[in-house]
PDB file of C-alpha atoms in Angstrom:
ATOM      1  CA  MET A  21     -17.250 -22.232  39.400  1.00 95.00           C
ATOM      2  CA  ARG A  22     -14.137 -24.349  39.939  1.00 97.00           C
ATOM      3  CA  VAL A  23     -11.584 -22.674  42.221  1.00 98.00           C
ATOM      4  CA  ALA A  24      -7.980 -23.720  42.834  1.00 98.00           C
ATOM      5  CA  PHE A  25      -6.593 -23.361  46.362  1.00 98.00           C
ATOM      6  CA  LEU A  26      -2.801 -23.590  46.290  1.00 98.00           C
ATOM      7  CA  VAL A  27      -0.902 -24.342  49.491  1.00 98.00           C
ATOM      8  CA  ALA A  28       2.459 -25.791  50.455  1.00 98.00           C
ATOM      9  CA  PRO A  29       2.618 -29.194  52.178  1.00 98.00           C
ATOM     10  CA  GLU A  30       2.692 -27.335  55.494  1.00 97.00           C
ATOM     11  CA  GLY A  31       2.331 -23.827  56.830  1.00 97.00           C
ATOM     12  CA  ALA A  32      -0.993 -22.533  55.483  1.00 98.00           C
ATOM     13  CA  GLU A  33      -3.052 -20.584  58.004  1.00 98.00           C
ATOM     14  CA  GLN A  34      -6.036 -22.893  58.511  1.00 98.00           C
ATOM     15  CA  ILE A  35      -8.781 -20.240  58.719  1.00 98.00           C
ATOM     16  CA  GLU A  36      -7.447 -18.593  55.530  1.00 98.00           C
ATOM     17  CA  LEU A  37      -7.911 -21.952  53.787  1.00 98.00           C
ATOM     18  CA  THR A  38     -11.158 -23.178  55.323  1.00 98.00           C
ATOM     19  CA  ASP A  39     -13.162 -19.946  55.392  1.00 98.00           C
ATOM     20  CA  PRO A  40     -12.746 -19.140  51.656  1.00 98.00           C
ATOM     21  CA  TRP A  41     -13.124 -22.870  50.857  1.00 98.00           C
ATOM     22  CA  ASP A  42     -16.488 -22.938  52.616  1.00 98.00           C
ATOM     23  CA  ALA A  43     -17.491 -19.690  50.874  1.00 98.00           C
ATOM     24  CA  VAL A  44     -16.858 -21.309  47.473  1.00 98.00           C
ATOM     25  CA  LYS A  45     -18.873 -24.396  48.456  1.00 98.00           C
ATOM     26  CA  ASP A  46     -21.708 -22.254  49.857  1.00 97.00           C
ATOM     27  CA  ALA A  47     -21.825 -20.365  46.543  1.00 97.00           C
ATOM     28  CA  GLY A  48     -22.283 -23.665  44.691  1.00 97.00           C
ATOM     29  CA  GLY A  49     -18.700 -23.861  43.478  1.00 97.00           C
ATOM     30  CA  THR A  50     -16.106 -26.606  43.578  1.00 98.00           C
ATOM     31  CA  PRO A  51     -12.924 -25.895  45.547  1.00 98.00           C
ATOM     32  CA  VAL A  52      -9.869 -27.956  44.560  1.00 98.00           C
ATOM     33  CA  LEU A  53      -6.878 -28.290  46.895  1.00 98.00           C
ATOM     34  CA  LEU A  54      -3.531 -28.195  45.110  1.00 98.00           C
ATOM     35  CA  SER A  55      -0.099 -28.596  46.646  1.00 98.00           C
ATOM     36  CA  THR A  56       3.476 -29.077  45.527  1.00 98.00           C
ATOM     37  CA  ARG A  57       3.791 -32.620  46.880  1.00 97.00           C
ATOM     38  CA  GLY A  58       2.160 -35.224  49.094  1.00 97.00           C
ATOM     39  CA  ASP A  59      -1.315 -36.566  49.724  1.00 98.00           C
ATOM     40  CA  THR A  60      -2.165 -34.211  52.590  1.00 98.00           C
ATOM     41  CA  VAL A  61      -1.261 -30.718  53.780  1.00 98.00           C
ATOM     42  CA  GLN A  62      -0.680 -29.642  57.356  1.00 98.00           C
ATOM     43  CA  ALA A  63      -2.456 -26.401  58.230  1.00 98.00           C
ATOM     44  CA  PHE A  64      -1.528 -24.163  61.148  1.00 98.00           C
ATOM     45  CA  ASN A  65      -3.227 -21.871  63.638  1.00 97.00           C
ATOM     46  CA  HIS A  66      -0.533 -19.197  63.631  1.00 93.00           C
ATOM     47  CA  LEU A  67       2.514 -21.210  64.773  1.00 94.00           C
ATOM     48  CA  ASP A  68       0.687 -24.284  66.095  1.00 97.00           C
ATOM     49  CA  LYS A  69      -0.205 -27.343  64.027  1.00 97.00           C
ATOM     50  CA  ALA A  70      -3.905 -27.553  63.245  1.00 98.00           C
ATOM     51  CA  ASP A  71      -5.739 -29.985  60.951  1.00 98.00           C
ATOM     52  CA  THR A  72      -4.572 -31.864  57.880  1.00 98.00           C
ATOM     53  CA  PHE A  73      -6.427 -31.768  54.562  1.00 98.00           C
ATOM     54  CA  PRO A  74      -6.347 -34.150  51.571  1.00 98.00           C
ATOM     55  CA  VAL A  75      -4.702 -32.888  48.395  1.00 98.00           C
ATOM     56  CA  ASP A  76      -6.883 -33.174  45.288  1.00 98.00           C
ATOM     57  CA  GLN A  77      -4.137 -32.598  42.732  1.00 98.00           C
ATOM     58  CA  LEU A  78      -0.444 -31.727  42.528  1.00 98.00           C
ATOM     59  CA  VAL A  79       0.237 -28.308  41.089  1.00 98.00           C
ATOM     60  CA  ALA A  80       2.690 -29.804  38.574  1.00 98.00           C
ATOM     61  CA  GLN A  81      -0.254 -31.694  37.032  1.00 97.00           C
ATOM     62  CA  ALA A  82      -2.638 -28.721  36.906  1.00 98.00           C
ATOM     63  CA  GLY A  83      -3.099 -25.784  34.574  1.00 97.00           C
ATOM     64  CA  PRO A  84      -4.804 -22.434  35.141  1.00 98.00           C
ATOM     65  CA  GLY A  85      -7.264 -23.138  32.306  1.00 97.00           C
ATOM     66  CA  GLU A  86      -8.911 -25.835  34.456  1.00 97.00           C
ATOM     67  CA  PHE A  87     -10.140 -23.211  36.938  1.00 98.00           C
ATOM     68  CA  ASP A  88     -12.238 -20.053  37.167  1.00 97.00           C
ATOM     69  CA  GLY A  89     -10.005 -18.514  39.830  1.00 98.00           C
ATOM     70  CA  LEU A  90      -7.161 -19.057  42.276  1.00 98.00           C
ATOM     71  CA  VAL A  91      -7.140 -18.515  46.044  1.00 98.00           C
ATOM     72  CA  LEU A  92      -3.808 -18.225  47.837  1.00 98.00           C
ATOM     73  CA  PRO A  93      -4.162 -18.624  51.614  1.00 98.00           C
ATOM     74  CA  GLY A  94      -1.530 -17.072  53.834  1.00 97.00           C
ATOM     75  CA  GLY A  95       0.421 -18.230  56.822  1.00 96.00           C
ATOM     76  CA  VAL A  96       4.031 -17.114  57.139  1.00 95.00           C
ATOM     77  CA  ALA A  97       5.622 -20.407  56.039  1.00 96.00           C
ATOM     78  CA  ASN A  98       3.135 -21.321  53.296  1.00 97.00           C
ATOM     79  CA  PRO A  99       4.009 -18.647  50.697  1.00 97.00           C
ATOM     80  CA  ASP A 100       7.681 -18.887  51.607  1.00 96.00           C
ATOM     81  CA  PHE A 101       7.633 -22.577  50.633  1.00 97.00           C
ATOM     82  CA  LEU A 102       5.526 -21.906  47.517  1.00 98.00           C
ATOM     83  CA  ARG A 103       7.825 -19.202  46.191  1.00 97.00           C
ATOM     84  CA  THR A 104      10.709 -21.674  46.100  1.00 97.00           C
ATOM     85  CA  ASP A 105       8.773 -24.176  43.975  1.00 98.00           C
ATOM     86  CA  GLU A 106       9.045 -23.572  40.209  1.00 98.00           C
ATOM     87  CA  ASN A 107       5.763 -25.324  39.432  1.00 98.00           C
ATOM     88  CA  ALA A 108       3.843 -23.302  42.016  1.00 98.00           C
ATOM     89  CA  VAL A 109       5.299 -20.002  40.806  1.00 98.00           C
ATOM     90  CA  ALA A 110       4.591 -20.881  37.161  1.00 98.00           C
ATOM     91  CA  PHE A 111       1.029 -21.925  38.035  1.00 98.00           C
ATOM     92  CA  VAL A 112       0.366 -18.588  39.767  1.00 98.00           C
ATOM     93  CA  LYS A 113       1.926 -16.603  36.914  1.00 98.00           C
ATOM     94  CA  GLY A 114      -0.208 -18.583  34.483  1.00 98.00           C
ATOM     95  CA  PHE A 115      -3.395 -17.155  36.002  1.00 98.00           C
ATOM     96  CA  PHE A 116      -2.140 -13.634  35.364  1.00 98.00           C
ATOM     97  CA  ASP A 117      -1.030 -14.500  31.822  1.00 97.00           C
ATOM     98  CA  ALA A 118      -4.448 -16.032  31.100  1.00 97.00           C
ATOM     99  CA  GLY A 119      -6.360 -13.085  32.577  1.00 97.00           C
ATOM    100  CA  LEU A 120      -7.926 -15.224  35.309  1.00 98.00           C
ATOM    101  CA  PRO A 121      -8.717 -13.753  38.742  1.00 98.00           C
ATOM    102  CA  VAL A 122      -6.455 -14.371  41.735  1.00 98.00           C
ATOM    103  CA  ALA A 123      -7.227 -13.803  45.423  1.00 98.00           C
ATOM    104  CA  ALA A 124      -4.449 -13.670  48.027  1.00 98.00           C
ATOM    105  CA  ILE A 125      -4.644 -12.982  51.748  1.00 98.00           C
ATOM    106  CA  CYS A 126      -2.173 -12.110  54.492  1.00 98.00           C
ATOM    107  CA  HIS A 127       1.365 -13.322  53.607  1.00 98.00           C
ATOM    108  CA  ALA A 128       0.273 -14.953  50.311  1.00 98.00           C
ATOM    109  CA  PRO A 129       1.436 -12.007  48.155  1.00 98.00           C
ATOM    110  CA  TRP A 130       5.007 -13.229  48.711  1.00 98.00           C
ATOM    111  CA  THR A 131       4.235 -15.843  46.072  1.00 98.00           C
ATOM    112  CA  LEU A 132       2.919 -13.070  43.782  1.00 98.00           C
ATOM    113  CA  VAL A 133       6.170 -11.145  44.276  1.00 98.00           C
ATOM    114  CA  GLU A 134       8.155 -14.233  43.268  1.00 98.00           C
ATOM    115  CA  ALA A 135       5.969 -14.694  40.179  1.00 98.00           C
ATOM    116  CA  ASP A 136       6.745 -11.053  39.232  1.00 98.00           C
ATOM    117  CA  VAL A 137       3.071 -10.119  38.876  1.00 98.00           C
ATOM    118  CA  VAL A 138       2.685  -7.186  41.299  1.00 98.00           C
ATOM    119  CA  ARG A 139       4.472  -4.566  39.186  1.00 98.00           C
ATOM    120  CA  GLY A 140       2.023  -1.744  38.499  1.00 98.00           C
ATOM    121  CA  ARG A 141      -0.671  -3.314  40.705  1.00 98.00           C
ATOM    122  CA  THR A 142      -2.226  -1.978  43.904  1.00 98.00           C
ATOM    123  CA  LEU A 143      -2.702  -4.515  46.664  1.00 98.00           C
ATOM    124  CA  THR A 144      -2.822  -5.075  50.385  1.00 98.00           C
ATOM    125  CA  SER A 145      -1.336  -7.778  52.580  1.00 98.00           C
ATOM    126  CA  TYR A 146      -0.112  -8.389  56.068  1.00 98.00           C
ATOM    127  CA  PRO A 147       1.769  -5.137  56.836  1.00 98.00           C
ATOM    128  CA  SER A 148       5.208  -6.797  57.021  1.00 97.00           C
ATOM    129  CA  LEU A 149       5.081  -7.457  53.240  1.00 98.00           C
ATOM    130  CA  ARG A 150       4.802  -3.759  52.343  1.00 98.00           C
ATOM    131  CA  THR A 151       8.488  -3.302  51.488  1.00 98.00           C
ATOM    132  CA  ASP A 152       8.625  -6.533  49.455  1.00 98.00           C
ATOM    133  CA  ILE A 153       5.565  -5.481  47.426  1.00 98.00           C
ATOM    134  CA  GLU A 154       6.913  -1.975  46.841  1.00 98.00           C
ATOM    135  CA  ASN A 155      10.360  -3.316  45.895  1.00 98.00           C
ATOM    136  CA  ALA A 156       8.620  -5.567  43.348  1.00 98.00           C
ATOM    137  CA  GLY A 157       6.954  -2.535  41.743  1.00 98.00           C
ATOM    138  CA  GLY A 158       3.554  -2.753  43.416  1.00 98.00           C
ATOM    139  CA  THR A 159       1.683  -0.152  45.415  1.00 98.00           C
ATOM    140  CA  TRP A 160       0.775  -1.287  48.939  1.00 98.00           C
ATOM    141  CA  VAL A 161      -2.341   0.014  50.689  1.00 98.00           C
ATOM    142  CA  ASP A 162      -3.679  -0.653  54.176  1.00 98.00           C
ATOM    143  CA  GLU A 163      -7.247  -1.689  53.366  1.00 98.00           C
ATOM    144  CA  GLN A 164      -9.536  -4.534  54.453  1.00 98.00           C
ATOM    145  CA  VAL A 165      -9.853  -5.739  50.872  1.00 98.00           C
ATOM    146  CA  ARG A 166      -8.506  -4.387  47.612  1.00 98.00           C
ATOM    147  CA  VAL A 167      -9.701  -5.338  44.134  1.00 98.00           C
ATOM    148  CA  CYS A 168      -7.173  -4.258  41.527  1.00 98.00           C
ATOM    149  CA  ASP A 169      -8.105  -4.330  37.853  1.00 95.00           C
ATOM    150  CA  GLY A 170      -4.998  -2.451  36.749  1.00 91.00           C
ATOM    151  CA  GLY A 171      -3.623  -5.413  34.823  1.00 92.00           C
ATOM    152  CA  ASN A 172      -4.576  -8.363  32.659  1.00 93.00           C
ATOM    153  CA  ASN A 173      -6.707  -9.876  35.451  1.00 97.00           C
ATOM    154  CA  LYS A 174      -8.514  -9.052  38.691  1.00 97.00           C
ATOM    155  CA  LEU A 175      -6.355  -9.270  41.793  1.00 98.00           C
ATOM    156  CA  ILE A 176      -8.181  -9.457  45.120  1.00 98.00           C
ATOM    157  CA  THR A 177      -6.130  -9.058  48.304  1.00 98.00           C
ATOM    158  CA  SER A 178      -6.751  -8.751  52.041  1.00 98.00           C
ATOM    159  CA  ARG A 179      -4.581  -8.214  55.102  1.00 98.00           C
ATOM    160  CA  LYS A 180      -5.453 -10.833  57.724  1.00 98.00           C
ATOM    161  CA  PRO A 181      -8.030 -13.312  59.043  1.00 98.00           C
ATOM    162  CA  ALA A 182     -10.165 -10.501  60.474  1.00 98.00           C
ATOM    163  CA  ASP A 183     -10.769  -9.403  56.846  1.00 98.00           C
ATOM    164  CA  LEU A 184     -12.067 -12.793  55.659  1.00 98.00           C
ATOM    165  CA  ALA A 185     -15.745 -11.822  55.325  1.00 98.00           C
ATOM    166  CA  ALA A 186     -14.886  -8.923  53.000  1.00 98.00           C
ATOM    167  CA  PHE A 187     -12.260 -11.031  51.187  1.00 98.00           C
ATOM    168  CA  ASP A 188     -14.718 -13.878  50.533  1.00 98.00           C
ATOM    169  CA  LYS A 189     -17.413 -11.524  49.260  1.00 98.00           C
ATOM    170  CA  ALA A 190     -14.992  -9.695  46.951  1.00 98.00           C
ATOM    171  CA  PHE A 191     -13.334 -12.742  45.407  1.00 98.00           C
ATOM    172  CA  LEU A 192     -16.629 -14.562  44.908  1.00 98.00           C
ATOM    173  CA  THR A 193     -17.962 -11.533  43.024  1.00 97.00           C
ATOM    174  CA  GLU A 194     -14.857 -11.343  40.838  1.00 96.00           C
ATOM    175  CA  PHE A 195     -14.784 -15.111  40.239  1.00 96.00           C
ATOM    176  CA  GLY A 196     -18.326 -14.920  38.897  1.00 91.00           C
ATOM    177  CA  ALA A 197     -20.237 -16.642  41.703  1.00 81.00           C
ATOM    178  CA  GLY A 198     -23.912 -16.570  40.939  1.00 57.00           C
ATOM    179  CA  SER A 199     -23.423 -15.401  37.358  1.00 50.00           C
TER     180      SER A 199
END
């Protein structure tokens, strides 16, 4: 199981990157850190700088077919930066086009909105994204984790860091961990 983690050069919520990353490793998978530019990314603990992490590959040089799934960590700034990068948006959309599973937590569905892949889907997120998701044609629900199979792929979403245990379990199941 090879899993792409896509984050902007700065702004990803550290626990929403590291907790799912460790879950993939613990399941025997290979997490791969992708970004839009640079050799490292700066994670955050809410609004404070946290640790930096080495980038494995630039998103412009990657394709969805190289991976079994995609994890999109949140953080307010992270998805806002990603949704302005054509390569990042195309990469995310490519997972949906290829029928590959995608997991997004907290503010990460902003990137899904930009990729125009929430129409007709049911998902959750940080509550402040509700209007954006609904305006993009999605149905927003307030649930710890939501697995939506109402499209070409599985879409796994959660609201916030407190939901990480359920999020990890759900996306690992859908990504085929242990199968």
